[in-house]
Amino acid sequence: MTTASPPRTRGGRPRDPRVDDAVGEAVLELLGEQGWRALTVAQVAERAGVGRASIYRRWTTKEAMIAHAWRASTAEARLDAVDTGSFAADLRALVHRATEVNERPVIRRALPHLLAAAADQPELTPTVVEVTIGQMLPVAEAVERAKARGEVDPAIDTAALLDHIFAPLVIRTLVEGRPRTTEEVDRHLDLVLAAFTTTGARRPPP
Amino acid sequence: MTTASPPRTRGGRPRDPRVDDAVGEAVLELLGEQGWRALTVAQVAERAGVGRASIYRRWTTKEAMIAHAWRASTAEARLDAVDTGSFAADLRALVHRATEVNERPVIRRALPHLLAAAADQPELTPTVVEVTIGQMLPVAEAVERAKARGEVDPAIDTAALLDHIFAPLVIRTLVEGRPRTTEEVDRHLDLVLAAFTTTGARRPPP
Amino acid sequence: MTTASPPRTRGGRPRDPRVDDAVGEAVLELLGEQGWRALTVAQVAERAGVGRASIYRRWTTKEAMIAHAWRASTAEARLDAVDTGSFAADLRALVHRATEVNERPVIRRALPHLLAAAADQPELTPTVVEVTIGQMLPVAEAVERAKARGEVDPAIDTAALLDHIFAPLVIRTLVEGRPRTTEEVDRHLDLVLAAFTTTGARRPPP
Amino acid sequence: MTTASPPRTRGGRPRDPRVDDAVGEAVLELLGEQGWRALTVAQVAERAGVGRASIYRRWTTKEAMIAHAWRASTAEARLDAVDTGSFAADLRALVHRATEVNERPVIRRALPHLLAAAADQPELTPTVVEVTIGQMLPVAEAVERAKARGEVDPAIDTAALLDHIFAPLVIRTLVEGRPRTTEEVDRHLDLVLAAFTTTGARRPPP
DNA sequence: TGGTAAACGAGACGGTACGTCAGGTCTTAAT
DNA sequence: ATTAAGACCTGACGTACCGTCTCGTTTACCA
């Protein structure tokens, strides 16, 4: 789904797709500049050169508007697959790149608020799930390849393993409010590889 | 720290500690009843039988007020230590009880919003860190005992292990907006024990 | 000027004139019922069935709002002209009727506060001047006719004479906080007629 | 009455009279500097170096406090008697000096508000009456001398004549929010003298 | 090609929460 | 029992934002 529910088109002027784009861009800009609290629909409308009514015609709440813009932005930032033949190498490459993506201000500032909004408005949950799963997809593929190669026990549930890979990083960022350093990510991956792979591969000494 | 920064009281009527308590109780009640969005300072003041000014005198923002009430409430809900002599048994008992605690409406509804608030207001981060660490403390002790008994490799960083124990549970609750079932928690602990203990202890068949 | 400065309406929804009317009525009702001190913007908004923002959009201060409502109300209460052919008769009729008008609760309770408000907010002065002059207008016409008939010396400044007619009555009401009785008004007019007319006409004995 | 109701003095620490003085001075200073609206009890207390409770122990409301300070200040500004032997000369001297007194910022800014306060709080009326009458007292004496000399018809009620002398000046200041010029006062007195004295004395050409 | 239906930017609408401020009362320790 | 200091409750203030609702105008489809 890339647009905001283009509903019945029976007569009348069609919706201007430039509005969707302009709103999305404005939301991301303002989120990055000022954070979630300071972001108002009126401001978005002004920045986008759009009427407020045109926004409410597309999304029922401010949160839905932001969620849509956020999803649209992550779609283009999706990680490319990486296949080096080694699970450890794949994992390090993918997780380091995912960490970079999550450091973009708009993501870092929006994610906690989107989780909170979804807690109150269950209709936002699919969006949150979709984005988080989307980000883990290339890693899931690497895990499957690792199972095929015998690097990972096939009895281990892939989803559970993905959580062990990502959740500790995400939760620390959420709680401590600062991104993980490269070194911290590497140490985390050391432990993951030691605990969940048959080789217990550690990173090569520098 | 159990009270809201009673600054030097050089002359003048001292702050009435009953105000702090009444506000804390009112916040928790209203959070549980209505959730975060519907909670207003005016409502808290009325429920607590307190003037709004007395609240703003103590906390600069609504979020700080809630964070304080939340911390005060978790202090009394802290998990008791459990020491059965077996890391697996300790872990299952403690994590199941922690899961129960986190299911209380006030916690479940407030946590995502507190994380979001802390993202905008860094001064709230210590409170969030303190509470989350507090909850993990008895588990940390169990881990240390397990290391002493040789059930867990002493080379493993305890904090990292704690994250592998808790983060996957918490993150799934945050993202999916529903609590983990007992069965899901058990399966998660199976994997943790298999991956991070020397015995790879699995739970006994029922 | 009968409305609250509907500024250039270039696009956008136009202001609803019913809001102006409803606010004006509500102000006058509440002024009459409760007086100036007890009158709050929130109360006016509720009584008028109007949002508070709509009031603040029109008037910058509570005083300006009341002044506007007050002027609008006096416009319809303006005295009709009286022309009996005799200055004394004209004057007695007009001043007695003006006194009645000024006894209406809304006027009696509002005037002192409006004078006070104008002392702090000079932009209210034109309104106060307009209303007071408006009330004296029919008397001014009677004075001009009296001058033409030779009952009043044409060398006497009409505005000055009007002040001698009204000011003593008004100032006593302001200072003593009670209205003038019919008898007091008559005695006052006796003196005015004796001092400022060529005939020195006194009232006929009862 | 120069102090604020020094009540029962039965045991205990006596009231510090410096508090009364300091409060009075602070009120007058702040009235002159900022006007009535911006004057708060807290500000007065701070400026006077006094606790707020000490103020409320003496006066029940803010208005009563100001009224007291105002009366105390006018007591010392009372006009000295003038007796030149000519009513016209006495009158011009006294009224010009009264006009000067009324131009002091504290008076000009406070009078309208005191009238408004008295409209809501009848207990303030005596103070207002006392001050206004006090100011007119020397003029009343001059009127009596004029009656004795035959310059003014003894049948004219002195109080009514005083109102014709002062009310037009005061009301114009109240309504128009600006003081009378010397020339305006002189023209007003010309008319008063012409209308209410047997000589109809006009001022000598310059 | 002309009508119509829905879009558009602008901005007013009712409602509600916010955070500030003022008034008048009460409580402390000290005098 | 007073004092200065300062907390207390109450409640109005003015601002800001939300989501809705007109306005007058523009733009596509369809007859």
Coordinates of N, CA and C in Angstrom, one line a residue, chain D residues 87 90-91 94 136-154 156-159 161-162 165:
Chain D
F87 N -14.9 85.9 45.4 CA -15.2 84.5 45.1 C -14.6 84.0 43.8
D90 N -10.9 83.3 44.6 CA -10.8 82.1 45.4 C -11.0 80.9 44.5
L91 N -12.1 80.9 43.8 CA -12.5 79.8 43.0 C -11.4 79.4 42.0
L94 N -8.4 77.9 43.8 CA -8.6 76.5 44.4 C -8.8 75.5 43.3
M136 N -13.2 69.0 48.2 CA -14.1 70.2 47.9 C -14.3 71.1 49.0
L137 N -13.8 70.7 50.2 CA -14.0 71.5 51.4 C -13.6 72.9 51.4
P138 N -12.4 73.3 51.0 CA -12.0 74.7 50.9 C -12.9 75.5 50.0
V139 N -13.4 74.8 48.9 CA -14.2 75.5 48.0 C -15.6 75.8 48.6
A140 N -16.1 74.8 49.4 CA -17.3 75.0 50.1 C -17.3 76.2 51.0
E141 N -16.1 76.3 51.7 CA -15.9 77.5 52.5 C -16.0 78.8 51.7
A142 N -15.3 78.8 50.6 CA -15.3 80.0 49.8 C -16.7 80.3 49.3
V143 N -17.5 79.3 49.0 CA -18.9 79.5 48.6 C -19.7 80.2 49.7
E144 N -19.5 79.6 50.9 CA -20.2 80.2 52.1 C -19.9 81.7 52.2
R145 N -18.6 82.0 52.1 CA -18.2 83.4 52.2 C -18.8 84.3 51.1
A146 N -18.9 83.7 49.9 CA -19.5 84.4 48.8 C -21.0 84.6 49.0
K147 N -21.7 83.7 49.6 CA -23.1 83.9 50.0 C -23.2 85.0 51.0
A148 N -22.3 85.0 52.0 CA -22.4 86.1 53.0 C -22.1 87.5 52.4
R149 N -21.3 87.5 51.3 CA -21.0 88.8 50.7 C -22.0 89.1 49.7
G150 N -22.9 88.2 49.4 CA -23.9 88.5 48.3 C -23.5 88.2 46.9
E151 N -22.3 87.5 46.8 CA -21.9 87.2 45.5 C -22.6 86.0 44.9
V152 N -23.1 85.2 45.8 CA -23.8 84.0 45.4 C -25.2 84.0 46.1
D153 N -26.2 83.6 45.4 CA -27.6 83.6 46.0 C -27.6 82.5 47.1
P154 N -27.9 82.9 48.3 CA -27.9 82.0 49.4 C -28.9 80.9 49.2
I156 N -29.1 79.0 46.7 CA -28.5 77.9 46.0 C -27.9 76.9 47.0
D157 N -28.2 75.6 46.8 CA -27.6 74.6 47.7 C -26.1 74.5 47.4
T158 N -25.4 74.6 48.5 CA -23.9 74.6 48.3 C -23.4 73.3 47.6
A159 N -23.9 72.2 48.1 CA -23.5 70.9 47.6 C -23.7 70.9 46.1
L161 N -24.0 73.4 44.0 CA -23.0 74.3 43.3 C -21.6 73.6 43.2
L162 N -21.2 73.0 44.3 CA -19.9 72.3 44.2 C -19.9 71.3 43.1
I165 N -19.3 72.9 39.9 CA -18.0 73.3 39.8 C -17.0 72.2 39.4

